[in-house]
Amino acid sequence: MTPAGTAASAVADAADLFRTLTGSEPDGVWSAPGRANLIGEHTDYNDGFVLPFAIQQRTAAAARLRTDGRIRVASTFAAEPVEVALSDLEALFPSDGVPALAEWAAYPLGVAWALRAVVPAWASATLPGVDIAIASEVPVGAGLSSSAAIEGATGSALNALWTLGLDPVTLAQAGRRAENEAVGAPTGIMDQMASMLGVADAAVFLDCRTLATRSVPLGFAEAGLEVLVIDTRVTHAHSTGGYRERRASCERGAAALGVVALRDVTPADLPRAAEVLDDVDFRRVRHVVTEDQRVLDAVAVLDGSAVLDGSAGGLRDRAQALGALLVASHASMRDDFEISIPELDTAVDVALAHGAIGARMTGGGFGGAAIALVDSELVTPVSDAVRAAFAACGFADPHLFTVAPSDGPRRDV
Ligand code: GLA
């Protein structure tokens, strides 16, 4: 990880690994970013709204075509490369069964497999093989979508080398398919869309039902604000446990309320939801419904269309209003969705107590990172206070670094 973050080290590391692996130069190096979610958590698989942004930490894939119809993937975070014939991917990831490959290689190989559905040449087996070497600066398990960054870098490399001409949304869908079916994590599409559609200084406002997106300028730098990431270093895996259970609660809630997805439930429907659902499912539903509304409110604040004390407000007023939404989002995840952990609550509470304008856990929960919106001059004191509080609580030393809203995938070399 490069806390200050440019893509240079991941690109150089991927190219170096490629040379070690193959003894030759890659045809090119492509990279894609991780993401932080500003607001809108566990709304994506409920057809709802999210407002993430791509971050400057990236994952790079150095790649080169080969002539034998085989795909080989290597990465700096695994000792051994994995190699398979393209024609055998179908058997590796049966669409109706448990994936045979339960390791990091399922991400890049899963993308290659998912692309088969949108690549006519696949059927006639005319696609050439490829060697891919992957290196990443996105911390793994920190809730910053290291997996979407692998998928985005791999998808971008394959799209170019196989001259597929696919658009970013189609590549995001292939990444999600890899995650859901090759890796077996029942996630939504927020992370892949944020990585593929990131724009510098802006967030990606995404309607997860229609996949319509709009860039929402954030203006944080202009307002003298930073987004501080507090990575608790408590790792999580969304292919197991709590994430799946939360998703099941949401599906039960939607079914009981007679809607396709919780996106179709409004805050005004909540009293009825309280009558038909048990307490736990009701609180899960309430989180999703109120969180969707908070995303819409956040976009209105950032657009300047929200009325703040009779006016659209200046940058500072908007930041304060956004901060209040972040705090409410965290409380909802802590109390209703119950996906926070003591480390994340401490990070949020201490950041707020030391002057953060807003703070919340980001990502799927059960570990990972919190984000805090802070004045530039408060980054150091807030970081020091969080470190001290973690030490006092006996928690692991957190990783603290700032992230800047950044552009999506690109070819680096
Ligand atoms: C993980 C998943 C996303 C989303 C978030 C929660 O990051 O990959 O699809 O569901 O959790 O908002």
CSV table of C-alpha atoms and ligand atoms in Angstrom, one decimal:
chain,number,residue,atom,x,y,z
A,1,MET,CA,0.0,0.0,0.0
A,2,THR,CA,1.1,3.5,-0.7
A,3,PRO,CA,-0.7,5.7,1.8
A,4,ALA,CA,0.0,9.0,0.0
A,5,GLY,CA,-1.0,7.1,-3.2
A,6,THR,CA,-0.1,7.4,-6.8
A,7,ALA,CA,-0.4,4.6,-9.2
A,8,ALA,CA,3.3,4.6,-10.0
A,9,SER,CA,4.3,1.8,-7.6
A,10,ALA,CA,1.5,-0.6,-8.6
A,11,VAL,CA,2.2,-0.1,-12.3
A,12,ALA,CA,5.9,-0.6,-11.8
A,13,ASP,CA,5.4,-3.6,-9.5
A,14,ALA,CA,3.0,-5.2,-12.0
A,15,ALA,CA,5.4,-4.7,-14.9
A,16,ASP,CA,8.3,-6.1,-12.8
A,17,LEU,CA,6.3,-9.2,-11.8
A,18,PHE,CA,5.3,-9.7,-15.4
A,19,ARG,CA,9.0,-9.7,-16.5
A,20,THR,CA,9.9,-12.2,-13.7
A,21,LEU,CA,6.9,-14.4,-14.7
A,22,THR,CA,7.4,-14.4,-18.5
A,23,GLY,CA,10.9,-13.1,-19.2
A,24,SER,CA,9.4,-10.6,-21.6
A,25,GLU,CA,7.8,-7.1,-21.7
A,26,PRO,CA,4.0,-6.8,-21.3
A,27,ASP,CA,2.0,-5.5,-24.2
A,28,GLY,CA,0.7,-2.9,-21.8
A,29,VAL,CA,-0.2,-2.1,-18.2
A,30,TRP,CA,-3.8,-1.1,-17.2
A,31,SER,CA,-4.9,0.2,-13.8
A,32,ALA,CA,-8.2,0.7,-12.0
A,33,PRO,CA,-8.9,2.4,-8.7
A,34,GLY,CA,-10.4,1.3,-5.4
A,35,ARG,CA,-13.2,3.3,-4.0
A,36,ALA,CA,-14.5,4.9,-0.8
A,37,ASN,CA,-18.3,5.2,-0.4
A,38,LEU,CA,-19.3,8.6,0.7
A,39,ILE,CA,-22.8,7.5,1.5
A,40,GLY,CA,-25.4,4.8,0.6
A,41,GLU,CA,-24.5,1.5,2.3
A,42,HIS,CA,-26.2,-1.8,1.6
A,43,THR,CA,-28.5,0.0,-0.8
A,44,ASP,CA,-27.0,-1.2,-4.0
A,45,TYR,CA,-28.4,-4.8,-3.9
A,46,ASN,CA,-31.8,-3.3,-2.9
A,47,ASP,CA,-32.0,-1.4,-6.3
A,48,GLY,CA,-31.3,1.8,-4.4
A,49,PHE,CA,-28.9,4.8,-4.6
A,50,VAL,CA,-25.2,5.1,-3.8
A,51,LEU,CA,-22.7,7.9,-3.9
A,52,PRO,CA,-19.1,6.5,-3.9
A,53,PHE,CA,-16.0,7.9,-5.4
A,54,ALA,CA,-12.9,6.3,-6.9
A,55,ILE,CA,-9.7,6.8,-4.8
A,56,GLN,CA,-6.2,7.4,-6.0
A,57,GLN,CA,-4.9,4.0,-4.8
A,58,ARG,CA,-5.0,1.7,-7.8
A,59,THR,CA,-4.5,-1.9,-8.9
A,60,ALA,CA,-2.4,-2.5,-12.0
A,61,ALA,CA,-2.5,-5.4,-14.4
A,62,ALA,CA,0.5,-5.9,-16.8
A,63,ALA,CA,-0.6,-8.2,-19.6
A,64,ARG,CA,0.4,-9.7,-22.9
A,65,LEU,CA,-1.3,-11.9,-25.4
A,66,ARG,CA,-0.1,-15.5,-25.8
A,67,THR,CA,-0.8,-17.9,-28.6
A,68,ASP,CA,-1.9,-21.1,-26.9
A,69,GLY,CA,-5.4,-20.2,-25.6
A,70,ARG,CA,-4.4,-20.4,-22.0
A,71,ILE,CA,-4.7,-17.7,-19.3
A,72,ARG,CA,-2.2,-17.3,-16.5
A,73,VAL,CA,-2.6,-14.9,-13.6
A,74,ALA,CA,0.1,-13.9,-11.1
A,75,SER,CA,0.0,-11.3,-8.3
A,76,THR,CA,2.4,-9.8,-5.8
A,77,PHE,CA,0.1,-11.0,-3.0
A,78,ALA,CA,0.3,-14.8,-3.9
A,79,ALA,CA,3.3,-17.0,-4.2
A,80,GLU,CA,2.1,-19.1,-7.2
A,81,PRO,CA,0.6,-18.1,-10.5
A,82,VAL,CA,-2.5,-19.9,-11.6
A,83,GLU,CA,-2.9,-21.1,-15.2
A,84,VAL,CA,-5.8,-22.6,-17.0
A,85,ALA,CA,-7.0,-23.1,-20.6
A,86,LEU,CA,-9.7,-20.5,-21.6
A,87,SER,CA,-11.9,-23.4,-22.7
A,88,ASP,CA,-11.7,-24.8,-19.1
A,89,LEU,CA,-13.0,-21.7,-17.4
A,90,GLU,CA,-16.5,-22.8,-17.9
A,91,ALA,CA,-15.9,-25.9,-15.8
A,92,LEU,CA,-14.0,-23.9,-13.2
A,93,PHE,CA,-16.9,-21.6,-12.5
A,94,PRO,CA,-20.1,-23.6,-13.1
A,95,SER,CA,-23.0,-21.2,-13.2
A,96,ASP,CA,-25.1,-23.5,-11.1
A,97,GLY,CA,-22.6,-24.7,-8.6
A,98,VAL,CA,-20.0,-23.9,-6.0
A,99,PRO,CA,-16.9,-22.3,-7.6
A,100,ALA,CA,-14.0,-24.6,-7.7
A,101,LEU,CA,-11.4,-21.9,-7.2
A,102,ALA,CA,-11.5,-20.3,-3.7
A,103,GLU,CA,-8.5,-18.0,-3.9
A,104,TRP,CA,-7.5,-14.5,-5.1
A,105,ALA,CA,-7.1,-15.9,-8.7
A,106,ALA,CA,-10.9,-16.3,-8.9
A,107,TYR,CA,-11.2,-12.5,-9.3
A,108,PRO,CA,-9.1,-12.1,-12.5
A,109,LEU,CA,-10.1,-15.5,-13.9
A,110,GLY,CA,-13.7,-14.8,-13.0
A,111,VAL,CA,-13.6,-11.6,-15.1
A,112,ALA,CA,-12.3,-13.5,-18.1
A,113,TRP,CA,-15.0,-16.1,-17.5
A,114,ALA,CA,-17.7,-13.4,-17.1
A,115,LEU,CA,-16.7,-11.7,-20.3
A,116,ARG,CA,-17.6,-14.9,-22.2
A,117,ALA,CA,-21.2,-13.9,-22.0
A,118,VAL,CA,-20.6,-10.7,-23.9
A,119,VAL,CA,-17.9,-11.9,-26.3
A,120,PRO,CA,-19.3,-13.6,-29.4
A,121,ALA,CA,-15.7,-14.8,-30.3
A,122,TRP,CA,-15.8,-16.9,-27.2
A,123,ALA,CA,-18.1,-19.4,-28.7
A,124,SER,CA,-15.8,-20.1,-31.6
A,125,ALA,CA,-12.8,-20.2,-29.3
A,126,THR,CA,-10.9,-17.6,-31.3
A,127,LEU,CA,-9.8,-15.6,-28.3
A,128,PRO,CA,-6.1,-15.7,-27.7
A,129,GLY,CA,-4.6,-16.6,-24.3
A,130,VAL,CA,-3.1,-14.0,-22.1
A,131,ASP,CA,-0.6,-13.6,-19.2
A,132,ILE,CA,-1.5,-11.1,-16.5
A,133,ALA,CA,0.6,-9.9,-13.5
A,134,ILE,CA,-1.3,-7.9,-10.9
A,135,ALA,CA,0.0,-5.5,-8.2
A,136,SER,CA,-2.1,-3.3,-5.9
A,137,GLU,CA,-1.9,-0.3,-3.7
A,138,VAL,CA,-5.5,-0.7,-2.5
A,139,PRO,CA,-5.4,-2.2,1.0
A,140,VAL,CA,-7.1,-5.6,1.1
A,141,GLY,CA,-10.0,-6.1,3.5
A,142,ALA,CA,-10.2,-2.4,4.4
A,143,GLY,CA,-13.6,-1.8,2.7
A,144,LEU,CA,-12.0,0.1,-0.1
A,145,SER,CA,-12.8,-2.4,-2.8
A,146,SER,CA,-9.5,-4.0,-3.5
A,147,SER,CA,-11.5,-6.7,-5.4
A,148,ALA,CA,-13.3,-4.2,-7.7
A,149,ALA,CA,-9.9,-2.7,-8.5
A,150,ILE,CA,-8.6,-6.1,-9.5
A,151,GLU,CA,-11.7,-6.7,-11.6
A,152,GLY,CA,-11.4,-3.3,-13.2
A,153,ALA,CA,-7.8,-3.6,-14.1
A,154,THR,CA,-8.2,-7.1,-15.4
A,155,GLY,CA,-11.3,-6.2,-17.4
A,156,SER,CA,-9.6,-3.1,-18.9
A,157,ALA,CA,-6.6,-5.2,-19.9
A,158,LEU,CA,-8.7,-7.9,-21.5
A,159,ASN,CA,-11.0,-5.4,-23.2
A,160,ALA,CA,-8.0,-3.8,-24.9
A,161,LEU,CA,-6.0,-6.9,-25.7
A,162,TRP,CA,-9.0,-8.8,-27.0
A,163,THR,CA,-10.2,-5.6,-28.8
A,164,LEU,CA,-13.7,-6.1,-27.4
A,165,GLY,CA,-14.7,-2.4,-27.4
A,166,LEU,CA,-16.8,-2.9,-24.2
A,167,ASP,CA,-18.1,0.2,-22.4
A,168,PRO,CA,-17.3,0.8,-18.7
A,169,VAL,CA,-20.8,-0.3,-17.5
A,170,THR,CA,-20.5,-3.6,-19.3
A,171,LEU,CA,-17.0,-4.1,-17.7
A,172,ALA,CA,-18.5,-3.3,-14.3
A,173,GLN,CA,-21.2,-5.9,-14.8
A,174,ALA,CA,-18.6,-8.5,-15.7
A,175,GLY,CA,-16.7,-7.6,-12.6
A,176,ARG,CA,-19.8,-8.0,-10.5
A,177,ARG,CA,-20.5,-11.3,-12.1
A,178,ALA,CA,-17.0,-12.5,-11.3
A,179,GLU,CA,-17.5,-11.4,-7.7
A,180,ASN,CA,-20.9,-13.0,-7.3
A,181,GLU,CA,-20.4,-16.3,-9.2
A,182,ALA,CA,-16.7,-16.9,-9.4
A,183,VAL,CA,-15.8,-15.8,-5.9
A,184,GLY,CA,-19.2,-16.4,-4.4
A,185,ALA,CA,-19.6,-13.0,-2.6
A,186,PRO,CA,-23.3,-11.9,-3.0
A,187,THR,CA,-22.4,-8.2,-3.4
A,188,GLY,CA,-24.1,-5.4,-5.4
A,189,ILE,CA,-22.6,-3.4,-8.2
A,190,MET,CA,-21.6,-0.2,-6.4
A,191,ASP,CA,-17.9,-1.0,-6.2
A,192,GLN,CA,-17.4,-2.0,-9.8
A,193,MET,CA,-19.3,1.0,-11.0
A,194,ALA,CA,-17.4,3.4,-8.7
A,195,SER,CA,-14.1,2.0,-10.0
A,196,MET,CA,-15.0,2.1,-13.6
A,197,LEU,CA,-16.8,5.5,-13.7
A,198,GLY,CA,-14.7,7.5,-11.2
A,199,VAL,CA,-14.0,11.1,-12.0
A,200,ALA,CA,-11.5,13.3,-10.3
A,201,ASP,CA,-12.9,15.6,-7.6
A,202,ALA,CA,-16.4,14.1,-8.0
A,203,ALA,CA,-18.5,11.3,-6.6
A,204,VAL,CA,-20.5,8.8,-8.8
A,205,PHE,CA,-24.2,9.1,-8.1
A,206,LEU,CA,-25.6,5.7,-9.2
A,207,ASP,CA,-29.1,4.5,-9.5
A,208,CYS,CA,-28.5,0.8,-8.9
A,209,ARG,CA,-31.8,-0.2,-10.6
A,210,THR,CA,-31.2,1.5,-13.9
A,211,LEU,CA,-27.4,1.8,-13.7
A,212,ALA,CA,-27.8,5.5,-14.7
A,213,THR,CA,-24.9,7.5,-13.3
A,214,ARG,CA,-24.1,11.2,-12.8
A,215,SER,CA,-20.9,12.8,-11.6
A,216,VAL,CA,-21.5,15.0,-8.6
A,217,PRO,CA,-18.7,17.5,-8.0
A,218,LEU,CA,-17.5,17.4,-4.4
A,219,GLY,CA,-15.4,20.6,-4.2
A,220,PHE,CA,-13.6,19.2,-1.1
A,221,ALA,CA,-10.2,20.6,-2.0
A,222,GLU,CA,-11.7,24.0,-2.7
A,223,ALA,CA,-13.4,24.0,0.7
A,224,GLY,CA,-10.1,23.0,2.4
A,225,LEU,CA,-11.5,19.6,3.3
A,226,GLU,CA,-9.9,16.1,3.2
A,227,VAL,CA,-11.4,12.7,3.4
A,228,LEU,CA,-9.4,10.8,6.1
A,229,VAL,CA,-9.6,7.0,5.9
A,230,ILE,CA,-9.3,5.2,9.3
A,231,ASP,CA,-8.6,1.5,8.4
A,232,THR,CA,-9.2,-0.5,11.5
A,233,ARG,CA,-7.2,-3.4,10.1
A,234,VAL,CA,-10.0,-5.7,11.1
A,235,THR,CA,-10.5,-7.7,7.9
A,236,HIS,CA,-13.8,-9.0,6.6
A,237,ALA,CA,-15.0,-11.3,3.9
A,238,HIS,CA,-18.3,-10.7,2.2
A,239,SER,CA,-18.6,-14.2,0.9
A,240,THR,CA,-19.4,-15.4,4.3
A,241,GLY,CA,-21.7,-14.6,7.3
A,242,GLY,CA,-23.1,-11.2,8.1
A,243,TYR,CA,-23.3,-9.7,4.6
A,244,ARG,CA,-25.3,-12.6,3.3
A,245,GLU,CA,-27.6,-12.5,6.3
A,246,ARG,CA,-28.3,-8.8,5.9
A,247,ARG,CA,-29.1,-9.3,2.2
A,248,ALA,CA,-31.5,-12.1,3.1
A,249,SER,CA,-33.3,-9.8,5.7
A,250,CYS,CA,-33.7,-7.2,2.9
A,251,GLU,CA,-35.2,-9.8,0.5
A,252,ARG,CA,-37.6,-11.0,3.2
A,253,GLY,CA,-38.6,-7.4,3.9
A,254,ALA,CA,-39.3,-6.7,0.2
A,255,ALA,CA,-41.3,-9.9,-0.2
A,256,ALA,CA,-43.4,-9.2,2.9
A,257,LEU,CA,-44.1,-5.6,1.7
A,258,GLY,CA,-45.0,-6.8,-1.7
A,259,VAL,CA,-42.3,-4.9,-3.6
A,260,VAL,CA,-39.6,-5.9,-6.1
A,261,ALA,CA,-36.9,-4.4,-3.9
A,262,LEU,CA,-36.6,-2.1,-0.9
A,263,ARG,CA,-35.9,0.8,-3.3
A,264,ASP,CA,-39.7,0.7,-3.7
A,265,VAL,CA,-40.4,1.4,0.0
A,266,THR,CA,-40.4,5.0,1.1
A,267,PRO,CA,-40.0,6.5,4.6
A,268,ALA,CA,-43.8,6.9,4.7
A,269,ASP,CA,-44.2,3.2,4.4
A,270,LEU,CA,-42.2,2.4,7.5
A,271,PRO,CA,-45.1,2.3,10.0
A,272,ARG,CA,-46.7,-0.4,7.8
A,273,ALA,CA,-43.4,-2.2,7.6
A,274,ALA,CA,-43.2,-2.2,11.5
A,275,GLU,CA,-46.5,-4.0,11.6
A,276,VAL,CA,-45.7,-6.8,9.1
A,277,LEU,CA,-42.0,-7.5,9.9
A,278,ASP,CA,-40.3,-8.8,13.0
A,279,ASP,CA,-38.1,-6.3,14.9
A,280,VAL,CA,-34.8,-7.4,13.3
A,281,ASP,CA,-36.0,-7.4,9.7
A,282,PHE,CA,-37.8,-4.1,10.3
A,283,ARG,CA,-34.7,-2.4,11.5
A,284,ARG,CA,-32.7,-3.8,8.5
A,285,VAL,CA,-35.5,-2.4,6.2
A,286,ARG,CA,-35.5,1.0,8.0
A,287,HIS,CA,-31.8,1.3,7.5
A,288,VAL,CA,-32.0,0.7,3.8
A,289,VAL,CA,-35.0,3.0,3.3
A,290,THR,CA,-33.6,5.9,5.3
A,291,GLU,CA,-30.2,5.4,3.7
A,292,ASP,CA,-31.6,5.7,0.2
A,293,GLN,CA,-33.1,9.0,1.3
A,294,ARG,CA,-29.8,10.2,2.8
A,295,VAL,CA,-28.1,9.6,-0.5
A,296,LEU,CA,-30.7,11.7,-2.3
A,297,ASP,CA,-30.4,14.4,0.4
A,298,ALA,CA,-26.6,14.3,0.1
A,299,VAL,CA,-26.8,14.8,-3.7
A,300,ALA,CA,-29.2,17.7,-3.2
A,301,VAL,CA,-26.8,19.3,-0.7
A,302,LEU,CA,-23.8,18.8,-3.0
A,303,ASP,CA,-25.7,20.1,-6.1
A,304,GLY,CA,-26.6,23.2,-4.1
A,305,SER,CA,-30.3,22.5,-4.6
A,306,ALA,CA,-31.0,21.7,-0.9
A,307,VAL,CA,-32.4,24.6,1.0
A,308,LEU,CA,-30.1,25.3,4.0
A,309,ASP,CA,-31.5,28.0,6.3
A,310,GLY,CA,-33.2,29.7,3.4
A,311,SER,CA,-30.4,29.4,0.9
A,312,ALA,CA,-28.4,26.9,-1.0
A,313,GLY,CA,-25.5,27.7,1.3
A,314,GLY,CA,-21.8,28.1,0.7
A,315,LEU,CA,-19.2,25.3,0.5
A,316,ARG,CA,-18.9,25.2,4.3
A,317,ASP,CA,-22.7,25.1,4.9
A,318,ARG,CA,-22.9,22.3,2.4
A,319,ALA,CA,-20.1,20.4,4.1
A,320,GLN,CA,-21.8,20.7,7.5
A,321,ALA,CA,-25.1,19.4,6.0
A,322,LEU,CA,-23.3,16.5,4.3
A,323,GLY,CA,-21.5,15.8,7.6
A,324,ALA,CA,-24.8,15.5,9.4
A,325,LEU,CA,-25.9,12.9,6.8
A,326,LEU,CA,-22.7,10.9,7.3
A,327,VAL,CA,-23.2,10.8,11.0
A,328,ALA,CA,-26.9,9.7,10.7
A,329,SER,CA,-25.8,7.0,8.2
A,330,HIS,CA,-23.3,5.6,10.7
A,331,ALA,CA,-25.8,5.6,13.5
A,332,SER,CA,-28.2,3.7,11.2
A,333,MET,CA,-25.6,1.1,10.4
A,334,ARG,CA,-24.6,0.7,14.0
A,335,ASP,CA,-28.1,0.5,15.5
A,336,ASP,CA,-30.4,-0.7,12.8
A,337,PHE,CA,-28.3,-2.7,10.3
A,338,GLU,CA,-25.8,-3.8,13.0
A,339,ILE,CA,-22.8,-4.0,10.8
A,340,SER,CA,-20.4,-1.8,12.7
A,341,ILE,CA,-17.8,-3.0,15.2
A,342,PRO,CA,-16.3,-1.3,18.3
A,343,GLU,CA,-13.2,-0.2,16.3
A,344,LEU,CA,-15.4,1.6,13.7
A,345,ASP,CA,-17.6,3.2,16.3
A,346,THR,CA,-14.5,4.4,18.2
A,347,ALA,CA,-13.0,5.8,14.9
A,348,VAL,CA,-16.2,7.7,14.2
A,349,ASP,CA,-16.8,9.0,17.7
A,350,VAL,CA,-13.2,10.1,18.2
A,351,ALA,CA,-13.0,11.8,14.8
A,352,LEU,CA,-16.2,13.7,15.5
A,353,ALA,CA,-15.0,14.7,19.0
A,354,HIS,CA,-11.9,16.2,17.6
A,355,GLY,CA,-13.5,18.3,14.9
A,356,ALA,CA,-14.4,16.1,12.0
A,357,ILE,CA,-17.4,17.5,10.1
A,358,GLY,CA,-18.8,14.1,9.6
A,359,ALA,CA,-17.7,10.5,9.8
A,360,ARG,CA,-19.1,7.0,9.1
A,361,MET,CA,-18.0,3.5,8.4
A,362,THR,CA,-17.6,2.8,4.7
A,363,GLY,CA,-18.1,-0.4,2.7
A,364,GLY,CA,-19.8,-3.6,3.8
A,365,GLY,CA,-19.0,-3.5,7.5
A,366,PHE,CA,-17.9,-6.1,10.0
A,367,GLY,CA,-14.4,-4.5,9.8
A,368,GLY,CA,-12.7,-2.4,7.3
A,369,ALA,CA,-12.5,1.4,7.4
A,370,ALA,CA,-14.3,4.5,8.4
A,371,ILE,CA,-14.1,7.8,6.6
A,372,ALA,CA,-14.0,11.2,8.2
A,373,LEU,CA,-14.6,14.6,6.5
A,374,VAL,CA,-12.1,16.9,8.1
A,375,ASP,CA,-10.5,20.4,7.6
A,376,SER,CA,-7.0,20.0,6.2
A,377,GLU,CA,-5.4,21.4,9.3
A,378,LEU,CA,-7.2,18.9,11.5
A,379,VAL,CA,-6.0,15.7,9.7
A,380,THR,CA,-3.0,15.3,12.0
A,381,PRO,CA,-4.7,16.1,15.3
A,382,VAL,CA,-7.7,13.8,14.4
A,383,SER,CA,-5.3,11.1,13.3
A,384,ASP,CA,-3.3,11.4,16.5
A,385,ALA,CA,-6.5,11.3,18.6
A,386,VAL,CA,-7.8,8.2,16.8
A,387,ARG,CA,-4.4,6.4,17.2
A,388,ALA,CA,-4.3,7.2,20.9
A,389,ALA,CA,-7.9,6.0,21.5
A,390,PHE,CA,-7.2,2.8,19.6
A,391,ALA,CA,-4.2,2.2,21.8
A,392,ALA,CA,-6.2,2.9,25.0
A,393,CYS,CA,-8.9,0.4,23.9
A,394,GLY,CA,-6.3,-2.2,23.1
A,395,PHE,CA,-7.2,-2.2,19.4
A,396,ALA,CA,-4.7,-2.8,16.6
A,397,ASP,CA,-2.8,0.2,15.4
A,398,PRO,CA,-5.1,1.7,12.7
A,399,HIS,CA,-3.8,2.8,9.2
A,400,LEU,CA,-4.7,6.4,8.6
A,401,PHE,CA,-4.4,8.1,5.2
A,402,THR,CA,-6.3,10.6,3.1
A,403,VAL,CA,-8.0,9.7,-0.2
A,404,ALA,CA,-8.8,12.0,-3.1
A,405,PRO,CA,-11.7,11.5,-5.5
A,406,SER,CA,-10.0,10.2,-8.6
A,407,ASP,CA,-10.4,9.0,-12.2
A,408,GLY,CA,-11.4,5.5,-13.2
A,409,PRO,CA,-9.4,3.0,-15.3
A,410,ARG,CA,-6.7,3.9,-17.7
A,411,ARG,CA,-3.9,2.5,-19.7
A,412,ASP,CA,-0.6,3.4,-17.9
A,413,VAL,CA,2.0,1.9,-20.2
B,1,GLA,C1,-19.6,-4.2,-0.2
B,1,GLA,C2,-20.2,-4.7,-1.5
B,1,GLA,C3,-21.0,-3.6,-2.2
B,1,GLA,C4,-22.0,-3.0,-1.2
B,1,GLA,C5,-21.3,-2.6,0.1
B,1,GLA,C6,-22.2,-2.1,1.1
B,1,GLA,O1,-18.6,-3.2,-0.5
B,1,GLA,O2,-19.2,-5.1,-2.4
B,1,GLA,O3,-21.7,-4.1,-3.3
B,1,GLA,O4,-23.1,-3.8,-1.0
B,1,GLA,O5,-20.6,-3.7,0.6
B,1,GLA,O6,-22.8,-0.9,0.7
